[in-house]
Coordinates of N, CA and C in Angstrom, one line a residue:
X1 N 115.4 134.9 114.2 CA 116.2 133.6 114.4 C 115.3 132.5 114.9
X2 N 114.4 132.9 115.8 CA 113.6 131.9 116.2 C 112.6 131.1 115.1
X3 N 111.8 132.3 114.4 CA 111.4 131.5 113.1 C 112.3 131.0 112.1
X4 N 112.7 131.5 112.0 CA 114.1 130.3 111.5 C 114.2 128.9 111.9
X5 N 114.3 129.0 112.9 CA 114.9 127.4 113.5 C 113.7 126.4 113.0
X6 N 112.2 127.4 113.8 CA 111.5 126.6 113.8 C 110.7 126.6 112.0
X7 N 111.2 127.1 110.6 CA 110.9 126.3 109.8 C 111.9 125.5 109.2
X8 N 113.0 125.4 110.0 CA 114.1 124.5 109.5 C 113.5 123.0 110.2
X9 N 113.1 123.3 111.4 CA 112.1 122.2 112.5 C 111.1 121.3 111.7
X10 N 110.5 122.2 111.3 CA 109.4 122.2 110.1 C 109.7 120.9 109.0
X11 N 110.4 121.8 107.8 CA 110.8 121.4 106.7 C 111.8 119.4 107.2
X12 N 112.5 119.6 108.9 CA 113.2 118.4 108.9 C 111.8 117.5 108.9
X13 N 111.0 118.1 109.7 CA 109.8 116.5 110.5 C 109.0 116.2 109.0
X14 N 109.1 117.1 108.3 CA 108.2 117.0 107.1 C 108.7 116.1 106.1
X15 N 110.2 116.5 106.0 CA 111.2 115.2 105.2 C 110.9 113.8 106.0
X16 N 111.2 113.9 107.4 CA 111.2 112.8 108.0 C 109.8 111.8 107.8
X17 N 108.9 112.8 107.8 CA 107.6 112.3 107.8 C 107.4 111.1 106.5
X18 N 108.1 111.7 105.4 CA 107.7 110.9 104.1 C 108.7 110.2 104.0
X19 N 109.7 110.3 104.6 CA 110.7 109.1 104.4 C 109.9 107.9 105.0
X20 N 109.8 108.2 106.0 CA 108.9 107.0 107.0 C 107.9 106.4 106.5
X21 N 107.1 107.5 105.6 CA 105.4 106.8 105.1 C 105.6 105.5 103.8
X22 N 104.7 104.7 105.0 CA 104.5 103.7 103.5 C 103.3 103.2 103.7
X23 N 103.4 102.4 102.4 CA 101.9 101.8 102.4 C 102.1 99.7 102.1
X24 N 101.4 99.4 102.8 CA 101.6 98.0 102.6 C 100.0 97.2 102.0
X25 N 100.4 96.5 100.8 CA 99.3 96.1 99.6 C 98.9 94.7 100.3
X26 N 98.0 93.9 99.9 CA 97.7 92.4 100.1 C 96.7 92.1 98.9
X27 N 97.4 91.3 98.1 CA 96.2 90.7 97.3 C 96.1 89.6 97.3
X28 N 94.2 89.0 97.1 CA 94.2 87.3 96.8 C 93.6 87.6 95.8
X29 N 93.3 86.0 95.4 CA 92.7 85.5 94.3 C 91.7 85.4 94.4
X30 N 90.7 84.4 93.9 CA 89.1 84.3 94.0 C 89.2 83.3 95.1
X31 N 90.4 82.1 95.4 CA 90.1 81.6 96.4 C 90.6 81.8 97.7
X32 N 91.0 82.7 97.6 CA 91.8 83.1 99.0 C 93.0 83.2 99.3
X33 N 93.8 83.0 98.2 CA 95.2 82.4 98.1 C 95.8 83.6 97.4
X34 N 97.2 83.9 97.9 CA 98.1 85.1 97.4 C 98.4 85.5 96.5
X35 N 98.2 86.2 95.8 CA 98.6 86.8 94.1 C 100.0 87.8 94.2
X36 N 101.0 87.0 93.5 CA 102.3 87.3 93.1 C 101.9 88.0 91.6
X37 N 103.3 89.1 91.9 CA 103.3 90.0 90.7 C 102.5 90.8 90.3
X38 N 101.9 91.6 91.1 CA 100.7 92.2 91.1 C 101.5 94.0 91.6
X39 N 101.6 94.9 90.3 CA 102.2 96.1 90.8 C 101.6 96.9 91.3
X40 N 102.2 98.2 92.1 CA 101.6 98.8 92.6 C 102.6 100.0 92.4
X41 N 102.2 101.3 91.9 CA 102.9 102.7 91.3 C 102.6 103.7 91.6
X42 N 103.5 104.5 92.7 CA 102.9 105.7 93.2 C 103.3 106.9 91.6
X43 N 101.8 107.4 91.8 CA 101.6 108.2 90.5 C 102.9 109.5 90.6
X44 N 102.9 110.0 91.4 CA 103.6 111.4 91.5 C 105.4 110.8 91.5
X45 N 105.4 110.3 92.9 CA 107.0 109.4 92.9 C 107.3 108.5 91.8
X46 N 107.2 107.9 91.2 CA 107.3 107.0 90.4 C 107.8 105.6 90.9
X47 N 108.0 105.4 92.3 CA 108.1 104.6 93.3 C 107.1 103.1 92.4
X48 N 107.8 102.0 93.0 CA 106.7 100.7 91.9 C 107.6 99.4 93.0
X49 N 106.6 98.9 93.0 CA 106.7 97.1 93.5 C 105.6 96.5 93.0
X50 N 106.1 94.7 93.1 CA 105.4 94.1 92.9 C 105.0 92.7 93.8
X51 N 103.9 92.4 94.1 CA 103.6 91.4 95.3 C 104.7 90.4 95.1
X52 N 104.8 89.8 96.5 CA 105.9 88.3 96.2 C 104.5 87.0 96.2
X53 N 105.4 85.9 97.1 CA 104.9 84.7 96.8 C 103.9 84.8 98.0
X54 N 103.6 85.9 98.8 CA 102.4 86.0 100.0 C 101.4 86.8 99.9
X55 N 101.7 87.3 98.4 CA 100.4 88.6 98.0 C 100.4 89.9 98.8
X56 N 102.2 89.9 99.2 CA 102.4 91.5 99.9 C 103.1 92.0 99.1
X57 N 103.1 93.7 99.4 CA 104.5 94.2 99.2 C 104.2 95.5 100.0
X58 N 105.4 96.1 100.3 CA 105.1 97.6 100.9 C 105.9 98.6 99.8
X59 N 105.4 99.3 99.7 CA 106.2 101.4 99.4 C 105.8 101.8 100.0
X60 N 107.4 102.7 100.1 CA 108.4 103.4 101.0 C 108.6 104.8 100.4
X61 N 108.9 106.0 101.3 CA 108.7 107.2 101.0 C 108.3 108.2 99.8
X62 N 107.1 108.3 100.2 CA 105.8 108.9 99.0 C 105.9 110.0 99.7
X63 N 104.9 111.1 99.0 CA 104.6 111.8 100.2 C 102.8 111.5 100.1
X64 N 102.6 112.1 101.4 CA 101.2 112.1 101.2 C 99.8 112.5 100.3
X65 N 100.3 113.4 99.1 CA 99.3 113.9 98.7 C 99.2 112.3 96.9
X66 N 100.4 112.0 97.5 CA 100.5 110.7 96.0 C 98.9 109.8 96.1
X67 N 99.1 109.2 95.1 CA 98.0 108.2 94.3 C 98.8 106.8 94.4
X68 N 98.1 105.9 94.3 CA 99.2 104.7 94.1 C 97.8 103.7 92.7
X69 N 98.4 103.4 91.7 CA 97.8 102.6 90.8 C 99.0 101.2 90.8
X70 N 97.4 100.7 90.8 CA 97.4 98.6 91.0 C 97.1 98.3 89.9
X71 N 97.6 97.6 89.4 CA 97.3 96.9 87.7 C 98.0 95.5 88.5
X72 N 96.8 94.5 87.6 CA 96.7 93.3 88.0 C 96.9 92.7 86.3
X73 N 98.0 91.2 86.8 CA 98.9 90.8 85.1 C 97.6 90.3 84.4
X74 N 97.6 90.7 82.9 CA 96.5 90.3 82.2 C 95.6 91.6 82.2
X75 N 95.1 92.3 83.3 CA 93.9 93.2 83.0 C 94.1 94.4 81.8
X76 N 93.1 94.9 81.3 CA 93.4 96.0 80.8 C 93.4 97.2 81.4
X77 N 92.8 97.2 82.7 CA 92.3 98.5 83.4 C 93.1 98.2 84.4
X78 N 94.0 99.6 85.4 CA 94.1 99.6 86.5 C 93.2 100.2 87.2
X79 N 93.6 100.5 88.7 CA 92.8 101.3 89.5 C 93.9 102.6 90.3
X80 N 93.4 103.5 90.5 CA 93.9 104.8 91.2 C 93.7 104.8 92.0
X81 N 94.3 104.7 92.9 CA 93.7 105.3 94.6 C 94.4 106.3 95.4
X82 N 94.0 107.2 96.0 CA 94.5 108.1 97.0 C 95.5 107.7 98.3
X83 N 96.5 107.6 98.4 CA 96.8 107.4 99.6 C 96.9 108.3 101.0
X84 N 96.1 109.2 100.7 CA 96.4 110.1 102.0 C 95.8 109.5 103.1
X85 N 96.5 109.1 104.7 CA 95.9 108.7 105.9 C 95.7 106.9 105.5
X86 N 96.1 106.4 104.5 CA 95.9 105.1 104.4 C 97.4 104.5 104.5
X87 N 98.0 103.3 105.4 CA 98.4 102.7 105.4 C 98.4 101.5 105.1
X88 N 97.3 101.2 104.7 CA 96.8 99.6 104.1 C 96.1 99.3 103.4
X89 N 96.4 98.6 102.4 CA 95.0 98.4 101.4 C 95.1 96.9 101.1
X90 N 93.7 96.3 100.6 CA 94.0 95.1 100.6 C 93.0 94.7 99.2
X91 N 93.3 93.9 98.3 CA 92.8 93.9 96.9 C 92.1 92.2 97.2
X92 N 91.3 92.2 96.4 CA 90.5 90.6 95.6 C 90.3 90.9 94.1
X93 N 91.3 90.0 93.4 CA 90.9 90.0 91.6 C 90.0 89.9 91.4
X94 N 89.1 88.5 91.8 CA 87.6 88.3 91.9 C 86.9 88.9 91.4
X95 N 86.9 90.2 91.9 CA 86.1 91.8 92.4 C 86.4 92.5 90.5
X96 N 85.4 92.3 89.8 CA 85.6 93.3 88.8 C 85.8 94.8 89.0
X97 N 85.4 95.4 89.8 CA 85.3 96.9 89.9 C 86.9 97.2 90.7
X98 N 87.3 98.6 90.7 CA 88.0 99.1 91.1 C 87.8 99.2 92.6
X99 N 87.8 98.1 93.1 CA 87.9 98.7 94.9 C 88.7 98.1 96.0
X100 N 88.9 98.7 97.0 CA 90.1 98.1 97.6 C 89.5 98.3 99.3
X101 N 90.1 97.7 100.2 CA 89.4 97.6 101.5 C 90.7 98.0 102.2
X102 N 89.9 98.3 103.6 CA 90.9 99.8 104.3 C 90.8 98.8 105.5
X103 N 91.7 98.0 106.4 CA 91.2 97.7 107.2 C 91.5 97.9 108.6
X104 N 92.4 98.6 108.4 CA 92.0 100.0 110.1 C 90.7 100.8 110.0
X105 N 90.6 101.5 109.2 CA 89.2 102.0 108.7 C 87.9 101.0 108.9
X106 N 88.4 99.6 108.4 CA 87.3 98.8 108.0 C 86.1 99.7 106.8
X107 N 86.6 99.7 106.0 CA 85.9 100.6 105.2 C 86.2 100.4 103.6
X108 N 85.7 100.6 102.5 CA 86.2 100.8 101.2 C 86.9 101.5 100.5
X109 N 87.3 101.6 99.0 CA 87.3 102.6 98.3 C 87.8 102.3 97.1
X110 N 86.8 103.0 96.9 CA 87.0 103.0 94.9 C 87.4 103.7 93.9
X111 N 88.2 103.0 93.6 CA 89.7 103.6 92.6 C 89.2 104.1 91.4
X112 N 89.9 104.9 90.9 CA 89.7 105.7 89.8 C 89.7 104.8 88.1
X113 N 89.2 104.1 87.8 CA 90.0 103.1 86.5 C 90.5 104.4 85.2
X114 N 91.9 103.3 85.3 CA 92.7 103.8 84.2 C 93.0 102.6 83.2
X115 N 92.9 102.9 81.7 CA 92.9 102.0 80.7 C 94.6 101.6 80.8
X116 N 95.1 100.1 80.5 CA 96.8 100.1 80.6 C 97.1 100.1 78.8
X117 N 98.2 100.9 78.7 CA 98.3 100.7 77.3 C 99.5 99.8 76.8
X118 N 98.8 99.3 76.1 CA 100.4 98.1 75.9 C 101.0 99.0 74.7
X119 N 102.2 97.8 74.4 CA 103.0 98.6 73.4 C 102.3 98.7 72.0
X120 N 102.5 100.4 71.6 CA 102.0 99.9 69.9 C 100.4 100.6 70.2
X121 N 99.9 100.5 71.5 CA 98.4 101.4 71.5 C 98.1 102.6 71.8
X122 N 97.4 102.8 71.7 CA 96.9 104.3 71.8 C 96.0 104.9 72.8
X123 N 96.4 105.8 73.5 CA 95.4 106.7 74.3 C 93.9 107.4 73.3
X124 N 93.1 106.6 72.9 CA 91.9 107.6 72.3 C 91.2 108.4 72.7
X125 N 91.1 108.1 74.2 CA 90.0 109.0 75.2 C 90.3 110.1 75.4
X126 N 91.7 110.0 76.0 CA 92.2 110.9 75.8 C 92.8 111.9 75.1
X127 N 92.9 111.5 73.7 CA 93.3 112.5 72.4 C 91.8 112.7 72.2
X128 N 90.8 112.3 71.9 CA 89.5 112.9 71.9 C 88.6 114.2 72.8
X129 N 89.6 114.0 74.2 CA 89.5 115.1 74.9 C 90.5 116.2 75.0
X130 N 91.1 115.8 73.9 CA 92.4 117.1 73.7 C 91.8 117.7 72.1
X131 N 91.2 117.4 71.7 CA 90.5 117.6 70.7 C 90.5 117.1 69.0
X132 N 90.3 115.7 69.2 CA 90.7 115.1 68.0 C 89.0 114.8 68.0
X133 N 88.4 115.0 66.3 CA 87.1 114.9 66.2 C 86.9 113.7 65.1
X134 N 87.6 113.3 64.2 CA 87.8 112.2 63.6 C 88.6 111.1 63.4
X135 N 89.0 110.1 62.6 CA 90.0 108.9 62.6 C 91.5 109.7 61.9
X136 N 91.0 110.5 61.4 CA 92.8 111.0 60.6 C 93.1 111.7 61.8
X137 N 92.4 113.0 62.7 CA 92.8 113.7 63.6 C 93.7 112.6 64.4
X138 N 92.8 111.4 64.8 CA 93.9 110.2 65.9 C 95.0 109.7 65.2
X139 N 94.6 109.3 64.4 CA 95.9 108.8 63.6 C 97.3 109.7 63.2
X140 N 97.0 111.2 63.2 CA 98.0 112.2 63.2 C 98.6 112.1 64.2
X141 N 98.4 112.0 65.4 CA 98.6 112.5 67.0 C 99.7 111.0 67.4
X142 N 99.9 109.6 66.4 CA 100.3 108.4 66.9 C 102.0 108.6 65.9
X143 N 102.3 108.9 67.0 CA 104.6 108.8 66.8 C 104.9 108.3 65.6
X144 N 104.1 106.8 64.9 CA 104.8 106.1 64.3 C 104.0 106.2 62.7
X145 N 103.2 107.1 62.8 CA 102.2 107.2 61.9 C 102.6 108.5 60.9
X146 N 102.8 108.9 59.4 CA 102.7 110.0 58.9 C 101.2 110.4 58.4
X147 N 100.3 111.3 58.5 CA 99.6 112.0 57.3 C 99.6 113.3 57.2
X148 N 99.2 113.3 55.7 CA 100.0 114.5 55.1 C 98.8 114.7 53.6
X149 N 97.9 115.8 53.6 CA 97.6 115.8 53.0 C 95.9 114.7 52.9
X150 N 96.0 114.1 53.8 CA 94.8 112.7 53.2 C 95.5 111.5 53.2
X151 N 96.8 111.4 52.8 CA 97.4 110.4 52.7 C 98.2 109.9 53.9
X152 N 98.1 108.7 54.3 CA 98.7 107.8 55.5 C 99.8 106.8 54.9
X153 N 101.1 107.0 55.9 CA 101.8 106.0 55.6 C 102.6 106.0 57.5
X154 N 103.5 104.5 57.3 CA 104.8 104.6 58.1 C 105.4 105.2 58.2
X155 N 106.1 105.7 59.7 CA 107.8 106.4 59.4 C 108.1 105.4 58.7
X156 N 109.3 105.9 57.6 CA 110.1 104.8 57.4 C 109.6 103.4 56.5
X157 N 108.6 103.9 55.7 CA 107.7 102.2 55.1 C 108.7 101.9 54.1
X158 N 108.3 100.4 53.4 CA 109.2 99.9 52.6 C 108.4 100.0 51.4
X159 N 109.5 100.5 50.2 CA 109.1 100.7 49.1 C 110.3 99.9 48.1
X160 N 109.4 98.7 47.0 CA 110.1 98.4 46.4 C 109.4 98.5 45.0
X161 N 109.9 97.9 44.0 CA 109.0 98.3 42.4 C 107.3 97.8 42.3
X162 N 107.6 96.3 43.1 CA 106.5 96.0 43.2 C 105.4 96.5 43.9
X163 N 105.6 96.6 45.1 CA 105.1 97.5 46.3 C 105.1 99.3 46.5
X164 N 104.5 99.8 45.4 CA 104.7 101.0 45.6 C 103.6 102.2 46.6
X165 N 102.9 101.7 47.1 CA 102.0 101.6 47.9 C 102.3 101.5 49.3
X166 N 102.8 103.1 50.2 CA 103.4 102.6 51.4 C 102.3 102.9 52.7
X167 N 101.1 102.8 52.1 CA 100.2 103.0 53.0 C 100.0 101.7 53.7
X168 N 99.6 101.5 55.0 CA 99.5 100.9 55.9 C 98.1 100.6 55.7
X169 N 97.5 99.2 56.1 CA 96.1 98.4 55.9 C 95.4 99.1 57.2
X170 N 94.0 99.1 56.8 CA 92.8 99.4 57.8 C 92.4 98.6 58.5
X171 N 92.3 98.0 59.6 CA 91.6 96.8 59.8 C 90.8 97.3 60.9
X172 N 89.2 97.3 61.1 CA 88.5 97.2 61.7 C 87.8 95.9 62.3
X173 N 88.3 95.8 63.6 CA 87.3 94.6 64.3 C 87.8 93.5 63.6
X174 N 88.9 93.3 62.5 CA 88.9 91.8 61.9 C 88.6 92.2 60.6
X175 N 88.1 93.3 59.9 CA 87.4 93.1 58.6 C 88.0 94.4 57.9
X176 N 88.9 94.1 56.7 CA 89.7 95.1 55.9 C 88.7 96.1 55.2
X177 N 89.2 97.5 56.0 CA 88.9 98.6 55.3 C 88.9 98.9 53.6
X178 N 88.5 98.8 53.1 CA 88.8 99.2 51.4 C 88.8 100.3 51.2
X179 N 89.5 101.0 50.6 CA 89.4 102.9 50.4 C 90.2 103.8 51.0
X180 N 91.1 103.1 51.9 CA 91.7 103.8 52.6 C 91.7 104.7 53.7
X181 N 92.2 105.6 53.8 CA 92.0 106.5 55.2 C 90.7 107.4 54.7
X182 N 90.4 107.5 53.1 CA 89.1 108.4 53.6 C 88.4 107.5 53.9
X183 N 88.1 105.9 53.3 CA 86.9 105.9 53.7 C 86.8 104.9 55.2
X184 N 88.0 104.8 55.4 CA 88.2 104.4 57.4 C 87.6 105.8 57.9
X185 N 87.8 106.8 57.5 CA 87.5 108.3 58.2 C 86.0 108.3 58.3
X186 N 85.7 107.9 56.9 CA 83.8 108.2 56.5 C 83.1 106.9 57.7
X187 N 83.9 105.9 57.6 CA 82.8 104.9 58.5 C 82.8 105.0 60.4
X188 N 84.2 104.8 60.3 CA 84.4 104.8 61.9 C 84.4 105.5 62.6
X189 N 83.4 106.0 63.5 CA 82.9 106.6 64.4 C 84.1 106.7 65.5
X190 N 85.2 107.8 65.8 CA 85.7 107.5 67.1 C 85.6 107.1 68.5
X191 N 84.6 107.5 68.7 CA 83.8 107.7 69.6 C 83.3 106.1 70.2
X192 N 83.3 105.7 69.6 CA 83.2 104.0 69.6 C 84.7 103.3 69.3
X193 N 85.4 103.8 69.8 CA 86.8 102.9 68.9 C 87.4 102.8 70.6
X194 N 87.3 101.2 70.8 CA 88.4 101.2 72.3 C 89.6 101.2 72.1
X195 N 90.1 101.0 71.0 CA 91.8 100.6 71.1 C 92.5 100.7 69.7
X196 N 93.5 101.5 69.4 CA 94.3 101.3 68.0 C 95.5 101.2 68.2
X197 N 96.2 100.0 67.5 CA 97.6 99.4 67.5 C 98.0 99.8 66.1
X198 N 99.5 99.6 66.1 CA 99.8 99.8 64.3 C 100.6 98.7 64.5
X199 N 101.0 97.8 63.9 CA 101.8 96.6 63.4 C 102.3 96.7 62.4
X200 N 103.6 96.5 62.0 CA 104.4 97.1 61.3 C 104.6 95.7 60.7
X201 N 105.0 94.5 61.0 CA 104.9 93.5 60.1 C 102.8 93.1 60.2
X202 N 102.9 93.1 58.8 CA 101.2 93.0 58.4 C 100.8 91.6 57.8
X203 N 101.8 90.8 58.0 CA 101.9 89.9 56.8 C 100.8 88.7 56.9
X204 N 100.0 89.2 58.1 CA 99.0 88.4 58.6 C 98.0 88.5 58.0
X205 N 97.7 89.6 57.0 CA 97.1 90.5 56.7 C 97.1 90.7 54.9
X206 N 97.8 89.7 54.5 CA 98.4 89.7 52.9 C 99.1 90.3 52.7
X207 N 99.6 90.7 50.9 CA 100.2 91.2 50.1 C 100.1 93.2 50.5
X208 N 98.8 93.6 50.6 CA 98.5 94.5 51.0 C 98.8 95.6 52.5
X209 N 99.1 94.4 52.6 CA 99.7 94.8 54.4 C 101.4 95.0 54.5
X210 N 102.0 94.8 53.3 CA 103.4 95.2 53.3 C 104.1 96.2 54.3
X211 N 103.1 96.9 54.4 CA 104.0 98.2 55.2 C 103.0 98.0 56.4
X212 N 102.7 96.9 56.6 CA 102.3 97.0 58.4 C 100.3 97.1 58.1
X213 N 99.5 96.9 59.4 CA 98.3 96.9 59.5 C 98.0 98.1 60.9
X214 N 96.9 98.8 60.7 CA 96.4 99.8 61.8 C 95.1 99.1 62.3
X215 N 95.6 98.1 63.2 CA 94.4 97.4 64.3 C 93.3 98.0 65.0
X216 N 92.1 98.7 64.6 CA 91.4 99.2 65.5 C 90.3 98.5 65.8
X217 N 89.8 98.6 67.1 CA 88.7 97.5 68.1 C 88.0 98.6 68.4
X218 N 86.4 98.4 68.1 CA 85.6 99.1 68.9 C 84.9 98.5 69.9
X219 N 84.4 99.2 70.4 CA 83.7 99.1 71.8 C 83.0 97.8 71.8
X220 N 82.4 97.2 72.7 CA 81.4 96.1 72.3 C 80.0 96.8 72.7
X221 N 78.9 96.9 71.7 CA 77.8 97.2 71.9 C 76.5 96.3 72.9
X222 N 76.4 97.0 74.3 CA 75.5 96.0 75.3 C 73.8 96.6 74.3

């Protein structure tokens, strides 16, 4: 009976404990001044705010073993950070790198970067590490994409007498693929490819882009 009580003791201070935990953000700009709209997302809870007009916000019951990722409007990259034992973090846009300052600690820490994906893009790093070794393997793996055989098309593409061609355009970097998915397959290297979108109206793109364009950007070479 006695251990009883005392993991019922247990399990309450334990609830209690994470109702209670929060974490409170501060961000400025480059000059010193508050950055509104700036989110902050505990990984595990799915808990999310965003800074007001003082460059604060706090979340509220996480438990301790969570992550919380900061994405700043415009960036492509967030940052991860641990919140175990931290109550406070305090960000500068400024600051290209992932890091954030602890200031009970008075100390650092540098967050994990994570790529943000807008709508319409693609995780490549990720499907590369799940084991995609070329451009059709990625392009299989993307929701809105059919291949079948070698051949690429839309869910759903438009087919009329004139347009019988429901393949989707290549576009590398700005400069149309000719050949299609084999020869998008034969040139581009995945492994160098930062980002692929599919666009479904192509029309930016001419007559050939009827059924949409597959935007890919590679890396920039230093």
């Amino acid at each position: 009976m006695k251990n009883l009580f005392l993991t019922i003791l247990l399990l309450l201070s334990t609830s209690l404990y994470t109702q209670e935990r929060e974490l409170k953000i501060t961000v400025m700009n480059l000059k010193g001044k508050p950055m509104r709209s700036v989110k902050a997302e505990m990984i595990h809870s799915k808990i999310s705010a965003l800074t007001d007009k003082t460059g604060i916000l706090v979340i509220k019951g996480f438990s301790e073993e969570d992550s919380v990722l900061i994405s700043f409007p415009g960036s492509e990259f967030a940052g991860i950070y641990p919140v175990k034992g931290i109550n406070e973090l305090h960000f500068n846009n400024s600051k290209n790198e992932q890091i954030a300052y602890n200031p009970i600690t008075q100390s650092w820490l540098t967050g994990k970067s994570k790529k943000i994906l807008r709508r319409g893009e693609f995780d490549v790093e990720s499907e590369i590490k799940n084991g995609a070794t070329n451009l059709e393997d990625l392009l299989k793996r993307m929701p809105s994409l059919m291949v079948t055989g070698g051949t690429l098309s839309l869910r759903n593409p438009v087919q009329t007498k004139e347009f019988s061609n429901t393949a989707p355009l290549i576009v590398v970097d700005n400069v149309v693929i000719r050949g299609g998915l084999q020869e998008a397959n034969r040139v581009v290297n995945i492994n160098f490819i930062e980002s692929i979108k599919v666009e479904r109206d192509g029309t930016l793109w001419g007559k050939d882009a009827v059924n949409g364009a597959i935007l890919i950007r590679l890396k920039k070479q230093l």
